[in-house]
Every structure is written in structure tokens, then in C-alpha cells.
CSV table of C-alpha atoms in Angstrom, one decimal:
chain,number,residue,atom,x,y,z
A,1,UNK,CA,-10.1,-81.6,-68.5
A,2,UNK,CA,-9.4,-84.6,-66.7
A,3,UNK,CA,-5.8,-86.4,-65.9
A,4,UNK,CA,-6.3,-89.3,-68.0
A,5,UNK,CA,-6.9,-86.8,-70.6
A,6,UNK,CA,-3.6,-85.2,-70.0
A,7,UNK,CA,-2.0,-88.3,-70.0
A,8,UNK,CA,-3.8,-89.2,-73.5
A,9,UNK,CA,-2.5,-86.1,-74.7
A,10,UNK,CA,1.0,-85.7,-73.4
A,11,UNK,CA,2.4,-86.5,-76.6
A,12,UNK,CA,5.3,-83.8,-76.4
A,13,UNK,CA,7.3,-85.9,-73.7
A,14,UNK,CA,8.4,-85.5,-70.1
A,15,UNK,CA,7.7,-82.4,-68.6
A,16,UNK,CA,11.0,-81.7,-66.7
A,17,UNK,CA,12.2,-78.9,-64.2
A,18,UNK,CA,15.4,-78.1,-62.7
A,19,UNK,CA,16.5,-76.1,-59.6
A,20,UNK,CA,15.6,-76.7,-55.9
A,21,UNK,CA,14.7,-79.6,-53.9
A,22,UNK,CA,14.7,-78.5,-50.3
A,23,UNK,CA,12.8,-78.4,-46.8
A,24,UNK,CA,10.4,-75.7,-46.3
A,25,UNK,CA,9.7,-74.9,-42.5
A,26,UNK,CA,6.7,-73.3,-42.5
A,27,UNK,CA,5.2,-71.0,-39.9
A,28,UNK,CA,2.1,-69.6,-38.8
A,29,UNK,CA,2.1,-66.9,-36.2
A,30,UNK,CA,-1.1,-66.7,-33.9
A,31,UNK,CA,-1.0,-63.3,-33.8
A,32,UNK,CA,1.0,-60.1,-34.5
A,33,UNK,CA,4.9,-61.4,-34.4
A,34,UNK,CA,6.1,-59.8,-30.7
A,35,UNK,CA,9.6,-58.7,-30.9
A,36,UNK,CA,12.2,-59.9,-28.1
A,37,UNK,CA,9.7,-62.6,-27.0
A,38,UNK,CA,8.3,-65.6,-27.5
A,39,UNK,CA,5.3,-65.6,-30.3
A,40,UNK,CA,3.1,-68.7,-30.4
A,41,UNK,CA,2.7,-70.4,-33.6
A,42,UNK,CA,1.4,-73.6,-35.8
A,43,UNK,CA,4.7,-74.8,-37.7
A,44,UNK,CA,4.3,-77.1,-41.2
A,45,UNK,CA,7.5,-79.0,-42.4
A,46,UNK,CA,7.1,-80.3,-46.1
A,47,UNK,CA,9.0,-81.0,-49.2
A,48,UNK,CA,9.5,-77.8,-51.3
A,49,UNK,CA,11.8,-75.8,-54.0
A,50,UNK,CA,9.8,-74.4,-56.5
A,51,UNK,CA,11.0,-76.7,-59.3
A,52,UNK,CA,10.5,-79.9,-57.3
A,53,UNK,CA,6.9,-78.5,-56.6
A,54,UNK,CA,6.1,-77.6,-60.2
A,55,UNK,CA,7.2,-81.1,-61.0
A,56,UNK,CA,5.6,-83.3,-58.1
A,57,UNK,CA,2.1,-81.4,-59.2
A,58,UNK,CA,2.6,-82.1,-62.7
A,59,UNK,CA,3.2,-86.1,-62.0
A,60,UNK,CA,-0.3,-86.4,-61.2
A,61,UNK,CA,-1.0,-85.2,-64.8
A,62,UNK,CA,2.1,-86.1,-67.2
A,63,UNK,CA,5.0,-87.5,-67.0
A,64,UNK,CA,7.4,-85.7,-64.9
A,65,UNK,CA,11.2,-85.3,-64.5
A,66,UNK,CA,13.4,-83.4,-61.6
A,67,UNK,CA,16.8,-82.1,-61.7
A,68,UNK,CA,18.8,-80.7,-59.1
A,69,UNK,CA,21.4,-81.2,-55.9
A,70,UNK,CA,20.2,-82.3,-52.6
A,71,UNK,CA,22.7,-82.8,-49.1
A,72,UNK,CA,24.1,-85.8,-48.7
A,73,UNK,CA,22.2,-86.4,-45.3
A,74,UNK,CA,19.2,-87.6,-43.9
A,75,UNK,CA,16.8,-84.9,-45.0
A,76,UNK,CA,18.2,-84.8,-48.5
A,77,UNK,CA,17.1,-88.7,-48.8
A,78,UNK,CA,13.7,-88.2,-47.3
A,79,UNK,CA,13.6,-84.9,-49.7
A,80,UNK,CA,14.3,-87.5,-52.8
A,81,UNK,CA,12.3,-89.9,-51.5
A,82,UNK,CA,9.2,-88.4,-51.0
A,83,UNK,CA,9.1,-86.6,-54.4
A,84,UNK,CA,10.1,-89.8,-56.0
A,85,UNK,CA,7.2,-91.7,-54.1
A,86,UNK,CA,5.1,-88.8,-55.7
A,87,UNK,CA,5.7,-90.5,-59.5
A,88,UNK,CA,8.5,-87.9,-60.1
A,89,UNK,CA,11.7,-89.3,-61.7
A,90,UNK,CA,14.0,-87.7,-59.4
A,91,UNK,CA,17.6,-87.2,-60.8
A,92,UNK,CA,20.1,-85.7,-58.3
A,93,UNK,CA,23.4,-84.7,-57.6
A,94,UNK,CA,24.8,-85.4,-54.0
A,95,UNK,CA,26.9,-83.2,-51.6
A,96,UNK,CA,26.7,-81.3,-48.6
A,97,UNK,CA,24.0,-80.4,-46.5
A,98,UNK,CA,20.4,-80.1,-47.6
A,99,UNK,CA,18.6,-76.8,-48.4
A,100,UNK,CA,16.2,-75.0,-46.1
A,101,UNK,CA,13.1,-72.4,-46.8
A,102,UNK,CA,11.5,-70.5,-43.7
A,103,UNK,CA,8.3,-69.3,-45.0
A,104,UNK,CA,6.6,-67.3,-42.5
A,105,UNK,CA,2.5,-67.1,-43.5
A,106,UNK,CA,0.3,-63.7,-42.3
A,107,UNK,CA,-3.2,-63.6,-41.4
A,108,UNK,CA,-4.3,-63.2,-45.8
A,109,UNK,CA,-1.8,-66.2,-46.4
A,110,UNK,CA,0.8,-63.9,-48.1
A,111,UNK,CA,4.0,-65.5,-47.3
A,112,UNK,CA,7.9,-63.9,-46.2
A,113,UNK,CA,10.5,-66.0,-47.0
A,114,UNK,CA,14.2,-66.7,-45.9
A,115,UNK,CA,15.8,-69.0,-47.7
A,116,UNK,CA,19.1,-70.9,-47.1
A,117,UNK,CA,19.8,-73.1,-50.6
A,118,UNK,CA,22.6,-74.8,-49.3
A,119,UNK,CA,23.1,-78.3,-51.6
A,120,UNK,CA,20.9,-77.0,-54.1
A,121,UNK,CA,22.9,-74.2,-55.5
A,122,UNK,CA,25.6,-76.9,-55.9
A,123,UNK,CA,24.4,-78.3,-59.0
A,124,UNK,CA,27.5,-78.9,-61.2
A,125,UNK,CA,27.3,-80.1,-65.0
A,126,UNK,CA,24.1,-82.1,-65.6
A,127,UNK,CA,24.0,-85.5,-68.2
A,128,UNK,CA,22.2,-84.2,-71.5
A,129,UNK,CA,20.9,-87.9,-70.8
A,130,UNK,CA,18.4,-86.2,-68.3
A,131,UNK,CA,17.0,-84.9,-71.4
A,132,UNK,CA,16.3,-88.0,-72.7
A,133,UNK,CA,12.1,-88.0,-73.9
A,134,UNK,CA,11.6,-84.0,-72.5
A,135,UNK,CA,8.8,-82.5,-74.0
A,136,UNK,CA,9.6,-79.2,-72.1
A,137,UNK,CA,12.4,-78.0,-69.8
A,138,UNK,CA,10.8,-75.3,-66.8
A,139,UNK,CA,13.7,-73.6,-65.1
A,140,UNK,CA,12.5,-71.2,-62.4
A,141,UNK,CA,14.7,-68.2,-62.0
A,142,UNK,CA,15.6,-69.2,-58.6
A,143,UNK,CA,18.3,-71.7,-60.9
A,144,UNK,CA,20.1,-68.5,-61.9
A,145,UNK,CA,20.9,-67.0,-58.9
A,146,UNK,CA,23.8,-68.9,-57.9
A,147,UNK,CA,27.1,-70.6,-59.3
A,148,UNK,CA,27.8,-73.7,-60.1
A,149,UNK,CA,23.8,-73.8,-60.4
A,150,UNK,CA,23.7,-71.1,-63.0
A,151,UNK,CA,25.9,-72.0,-65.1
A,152,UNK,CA,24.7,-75.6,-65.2
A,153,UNK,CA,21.2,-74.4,-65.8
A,154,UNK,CA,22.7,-72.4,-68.8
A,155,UNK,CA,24.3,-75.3,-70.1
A,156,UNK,CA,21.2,-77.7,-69.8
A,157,UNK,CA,19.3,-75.2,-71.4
A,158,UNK,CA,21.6,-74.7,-74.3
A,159,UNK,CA,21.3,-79.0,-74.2
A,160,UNK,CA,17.5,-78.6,-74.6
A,161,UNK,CA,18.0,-76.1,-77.8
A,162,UNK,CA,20.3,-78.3,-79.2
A,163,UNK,CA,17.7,-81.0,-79.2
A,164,UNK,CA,14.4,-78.2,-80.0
A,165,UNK,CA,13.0,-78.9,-76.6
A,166,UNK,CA,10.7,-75.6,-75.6
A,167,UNK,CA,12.0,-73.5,-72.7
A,168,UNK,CA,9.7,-72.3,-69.7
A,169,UNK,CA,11.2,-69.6,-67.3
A,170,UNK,CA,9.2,-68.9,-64.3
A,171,UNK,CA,10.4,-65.0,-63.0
A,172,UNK,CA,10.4,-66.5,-59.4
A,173,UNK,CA,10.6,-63.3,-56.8
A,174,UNK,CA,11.3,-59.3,-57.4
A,175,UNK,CA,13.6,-59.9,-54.6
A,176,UNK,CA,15.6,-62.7,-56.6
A,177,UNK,CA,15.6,-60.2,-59.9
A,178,UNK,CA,17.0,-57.5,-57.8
A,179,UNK,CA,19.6,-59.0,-56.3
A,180,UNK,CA,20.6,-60.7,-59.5
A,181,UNK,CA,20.3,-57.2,-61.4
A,182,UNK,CA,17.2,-56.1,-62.9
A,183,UNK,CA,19.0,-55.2,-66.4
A,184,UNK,CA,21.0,-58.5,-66.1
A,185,UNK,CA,17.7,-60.7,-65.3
A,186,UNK,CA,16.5,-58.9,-69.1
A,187,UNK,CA,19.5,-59.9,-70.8
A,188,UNK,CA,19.6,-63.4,-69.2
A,189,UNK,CA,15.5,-63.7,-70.8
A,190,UNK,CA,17.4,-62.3,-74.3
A,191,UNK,CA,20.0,-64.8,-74.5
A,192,UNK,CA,17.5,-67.9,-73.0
A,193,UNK,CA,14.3,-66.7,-75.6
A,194,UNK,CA,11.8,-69.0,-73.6
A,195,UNK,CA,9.1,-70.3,-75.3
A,196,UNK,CA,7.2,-69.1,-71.8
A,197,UNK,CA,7.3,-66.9,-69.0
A,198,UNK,CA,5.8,-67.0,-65.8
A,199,UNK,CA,5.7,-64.2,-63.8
A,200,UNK,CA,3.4,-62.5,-61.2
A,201,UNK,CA,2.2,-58.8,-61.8
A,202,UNK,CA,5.2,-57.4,-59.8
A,203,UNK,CA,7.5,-59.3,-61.5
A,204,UNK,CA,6.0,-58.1,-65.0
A,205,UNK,CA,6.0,-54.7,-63.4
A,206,UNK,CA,10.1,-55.1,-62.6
A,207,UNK,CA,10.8,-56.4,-66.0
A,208,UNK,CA,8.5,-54.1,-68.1
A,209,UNK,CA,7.2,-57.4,-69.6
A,210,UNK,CA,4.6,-55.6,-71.7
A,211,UNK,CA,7.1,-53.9,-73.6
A,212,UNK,CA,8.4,-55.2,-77.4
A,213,UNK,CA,11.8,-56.8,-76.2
A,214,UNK,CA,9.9,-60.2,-74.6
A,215,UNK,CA,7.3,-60.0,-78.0
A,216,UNK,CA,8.9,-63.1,-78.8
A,217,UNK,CA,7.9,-64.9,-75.8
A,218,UNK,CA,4.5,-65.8,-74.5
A,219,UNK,CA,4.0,-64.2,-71.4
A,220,UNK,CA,2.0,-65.2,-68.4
A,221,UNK,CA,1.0,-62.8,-65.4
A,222,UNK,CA,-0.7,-63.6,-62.7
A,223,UNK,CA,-2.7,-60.9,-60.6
A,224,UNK,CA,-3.6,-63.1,-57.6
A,225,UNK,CA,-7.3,-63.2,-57.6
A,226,UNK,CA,-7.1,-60.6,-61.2
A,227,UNK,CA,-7.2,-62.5,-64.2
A,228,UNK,CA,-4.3,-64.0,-65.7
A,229,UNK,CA,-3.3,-62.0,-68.8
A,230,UNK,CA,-1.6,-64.0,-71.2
A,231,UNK,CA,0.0,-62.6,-74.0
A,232,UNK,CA,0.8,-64.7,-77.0
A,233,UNK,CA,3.8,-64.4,-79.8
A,234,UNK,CA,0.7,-64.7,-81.8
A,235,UNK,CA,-2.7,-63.3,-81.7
A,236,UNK,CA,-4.8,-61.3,-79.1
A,237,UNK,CA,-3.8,-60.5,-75.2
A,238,UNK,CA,-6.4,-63.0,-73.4
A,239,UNK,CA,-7.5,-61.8,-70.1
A,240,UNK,CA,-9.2,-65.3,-67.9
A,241,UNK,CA,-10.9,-65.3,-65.0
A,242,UNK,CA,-9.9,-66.8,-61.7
A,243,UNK,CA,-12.6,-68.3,-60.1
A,244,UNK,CA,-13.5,-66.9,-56.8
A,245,UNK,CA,-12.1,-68.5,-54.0
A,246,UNK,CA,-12.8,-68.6,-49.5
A,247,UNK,CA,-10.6,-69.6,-47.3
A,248,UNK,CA,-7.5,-69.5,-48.3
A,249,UNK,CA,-5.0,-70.7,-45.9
A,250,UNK,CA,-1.1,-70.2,-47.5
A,251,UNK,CA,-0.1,-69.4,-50.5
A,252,UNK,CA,3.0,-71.2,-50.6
A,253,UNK,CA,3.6,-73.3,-54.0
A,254,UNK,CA,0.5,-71.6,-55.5
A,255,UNK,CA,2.6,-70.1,-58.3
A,256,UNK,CA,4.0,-73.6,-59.2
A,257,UNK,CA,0.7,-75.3,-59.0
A,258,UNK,CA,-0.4,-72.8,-61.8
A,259,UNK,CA,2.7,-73.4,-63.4
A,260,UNK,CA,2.4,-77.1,-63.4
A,261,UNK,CA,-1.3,-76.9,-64.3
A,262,UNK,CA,-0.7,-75.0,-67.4
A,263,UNK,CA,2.3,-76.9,-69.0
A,264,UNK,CA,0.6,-80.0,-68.3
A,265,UNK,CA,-2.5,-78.8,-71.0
A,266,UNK,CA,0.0,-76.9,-72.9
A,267,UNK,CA,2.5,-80.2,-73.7
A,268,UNK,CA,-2.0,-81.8,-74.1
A,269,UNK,CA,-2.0,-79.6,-77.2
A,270,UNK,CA,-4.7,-77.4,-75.3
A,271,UNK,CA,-5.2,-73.6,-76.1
A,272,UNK,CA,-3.6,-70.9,-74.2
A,273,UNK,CA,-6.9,-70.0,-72.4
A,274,UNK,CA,-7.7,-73.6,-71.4
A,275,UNK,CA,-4.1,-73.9,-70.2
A,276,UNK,CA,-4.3,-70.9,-67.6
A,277,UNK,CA,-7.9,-72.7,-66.5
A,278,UNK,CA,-6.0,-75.5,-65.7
A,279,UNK,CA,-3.4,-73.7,-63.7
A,280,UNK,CA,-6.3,-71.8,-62.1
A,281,UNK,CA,-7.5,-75.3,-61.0
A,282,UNK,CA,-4.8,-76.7,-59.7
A,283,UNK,CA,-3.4,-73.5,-58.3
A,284,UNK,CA,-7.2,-73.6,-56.0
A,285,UNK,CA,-6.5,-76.3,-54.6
A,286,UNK,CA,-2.9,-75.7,-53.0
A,287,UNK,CA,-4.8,-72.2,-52.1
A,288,UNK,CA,-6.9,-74.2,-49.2
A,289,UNK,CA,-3.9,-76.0,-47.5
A,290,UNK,CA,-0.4,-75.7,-45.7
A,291,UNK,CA,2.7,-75.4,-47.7
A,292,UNK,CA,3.0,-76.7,-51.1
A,293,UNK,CA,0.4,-79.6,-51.4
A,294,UNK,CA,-2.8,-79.9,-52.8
A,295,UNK,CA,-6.3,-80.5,-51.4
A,296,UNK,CA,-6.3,-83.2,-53.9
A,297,UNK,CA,-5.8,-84.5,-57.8
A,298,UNK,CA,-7.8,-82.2,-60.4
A,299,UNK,CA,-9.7,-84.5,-62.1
């Protein structure tokens, strides 16, 4: 499946995502971190927030939309600019400083993060305008953690209902859900009803996603280098393949890259199966570099 084909097929509308547009810092250690000393170290500073990733992958393949809050300084303009320079239409909100994401990367490219939101937990009531041509809203869970962002989200989700645009939630981190409330996260999924859920296996695992209360939902889990097991409102539990991979360097944005990938050929029409190929595809090539970029356009 190529872009063009994408493109061809994107007949649905704008793919858009809201939530976080911030800087990630991240690092590399050379070796085992050292406590109370100095530890030498590669350090990668890029463009990142999960939503703004999901949606600067996606421009390559459909059109793509971003919402969200950025700081009112330097970094939030380069932040904007660089997404936008990606094909993204970027629509923000501007105050404060700009968000920041430490991701430190171990030796298997397993990342621990510490993140510092700032501006983009300060998104406060969003123009159903933004809406305007959306094919699908994506809303990664890291957009309920916080007020005013929260409750915005809400709002623009209850927008997108109003005018039958599908819902995709992406589960985000088991150390978001915990914090927010495991129970809570379940009856936030209730009230939303996405179309789509992204999550990884200990994310399912958190939210019992196998069980009958998300049946309504098509769920997606990812098991790292496990197949994807996606389990339709509809039909069979399909269990694809991920291809092997060597060398992976950082696994930062792979999630979103897979994300991206498969909304792209779902808003194509494609089937499920083909959809989670795609996000396999693009999800590779982030795999084999630093931060969240790709090795280059799936084509």
C-alpha cells in the first residue's frame, strides 16, 4: 500500500489528533547510569507529544490536523513550526511556557520517561471549527490527565459525536491510568465509546480489555515484537504478525507510528488486518532511529 494510495482513498476526511505538542530531550546513557556522578551520554532533542507524532506521521499519508496548547516562547514556535513544515495543519492555543519530555533510552531501546506538560495541559475550549472536514478524531489518553485539557478534550469529543465523526483513544502509559484511577480510566472509555482503542499488552492487562464491557469497541494491542491482536465489534479476534526486526535503536513514538499507520488505511477503507500491517510498517521504521522520526516515508 502506497501513500498515493492512501491519499486516493482518504475519502473519510482529515485525520485529526489532539493533546501534546512538546520538546522531547532524549538521552542515551553509554553505560549503566552511575549514581552521584557524572554518566556520559549521546542526547537527541526533537519535536514530540504523542498526538503531534501520530499526526506529523500521518501527513505523509492523509490529510492531517493538530490540536493543542504550546508556550508562548521560542520553543513553542519552533514546536509549531516544524510540525506545520511537516504538512500538518497545526491549530494551537498560546500561553505559558512550552512542554518538556525527558525520555531516557536503555541498552534494548525501552524508554523511562519524565514528563513536564507545561502549556500543553493548558488547552482551554477548542473551535468545533477545528472539526471542520475530520474524518476521525484520535485523542491519546495523555489529553485526560489534566484540567483545563480534560475537560476540553471531553467537549471536542462530544463536538465530534455531534457531527458522527469516529473516535480513536490511544491507552497511552499504565503509569498515566494509574494515576488517573484505573476504575475511573474504565468509565471515562464507557462514557467516550471509541470507535478504537489503542493500547499495548500492559495496558490491555490494566484495563481487562478482553473482557465484555469494551465489546463495543474495536480493540488493538500491541505485544512489541508479538503479534498485534485486534479484536473487532464484529467478527473473529485477528492475531498479525510483526515482521522481524535488527537493530532497533529507541522506541520512542513507535506506538504512534503504528497508530498513525493504521488510521491512515482504516479512514483508506482497508481491512482491519491490512490496517495493523500498515502500522507495523511505519511503526519499523521509527524502530531504527532516535526519538520520534522515521527512517523515511512508507511507500
Amino acid at each position: 500500500m502506497t501513500a498515493q494510495y492512501l491519499h486516493r482513498q482518504a475519502e473519510s476526511g482529515v485525520l485529526v489528533s489532539v493533546g501534546d505538542l512538546v520538546e522531547d530531550i532524549v538521552v542515551w546513557p553509554g553505560r549503566e547510569v552511575q549514581r552521584g556522578t557524572d554518566n556520559e551520554a549521546a542526547v537527541y532533542r526533537s519535536r514530540g507529544g504523542s498526538a503531534a507524532n501520530v499526526a506529523s506521521f500521518a501527513a505523509d499519508l492523509v490529510p492531517s490536523r493538530f490540536i493543542g496548547c504550546v508556550g508562548e516562547d521560542a520553543a513553542g514556535q519552533m514546536l509549531v513550526n516544524e510540525l506545520s513544515e511537516r504538512g500538518v495543519d497545526v491549530r494551537v492555543q498560546r500561553r505559558g511556557r512550552s512542554g518538556t519530555i525527558v525520555v531516557i533510552v536503555d541498552a534494548d531501546g525501552e524508554r523511562t520517561m519524565f514528563p513536564d506538560r507545561a502549556a500543553a495541559g493548558q488547552l482551554f475550549e477548542v473551535s468545533e471549527m477545528w472539526l471542520v472536514s475530520a474524518g476521525c478524531l484520535h485523542v491519546p489518553a495523555y489529553g485526560f490527565a489534566t484540567e483545563p485539557t480534560a475537560g476540553s478534550v471531553r467537549r471536542l469529543i462530544d463536538s465530534a459525536r455531534r457531527r458522527s465523526v469516529p473516535v480513536s483513544v490511544d491507552a497511552s502509559s499504565t503509569g498515566m491510568i494509574a494515576d488517573y484511577g484505573v476504575e475511573r480510566f474504565r468509565q471515562l472509555l464507557d462514557a467516550v465509546q471509541p470507535q478504537l482503542l489503542f493500547a499495548n499488552m500492559d495496558e490491555a492487562a490494566l484495563l481487562d480489555l478482553a473482557s465484555d464491557r469494551f465489546s463495543a469497541t474495536t480493540t488493538v494491542v500491541k505485544d512489541g515484537a508479538g503479534p498485534t491482536v485486534v479484536r473487532p465489534v464484529f467478527g473473529d479476534e485477528l492475531r498479525i504478525p510483526v515482521p522481524p526486526l535488527v537493530g532497533v535503536r529507541d522506541s520512542t513514538g513507535a506506538g504512534d507510528a503504528f497508530a498513525a499507520g493504521f488510521l491512515s488505511a482504516w479512514l483508506g477503507r482497508s481491512d482491519l488486518a491490512e490496517c495493523a500491517r500498515f502500522g507495523h510498517a511505519l511503526a519499523r521504521s521509527v524502530l531504527l532511529t532516535p526519538g520520534a522520526r522515521s527512517a523515511g516515508t512508507v511507500g
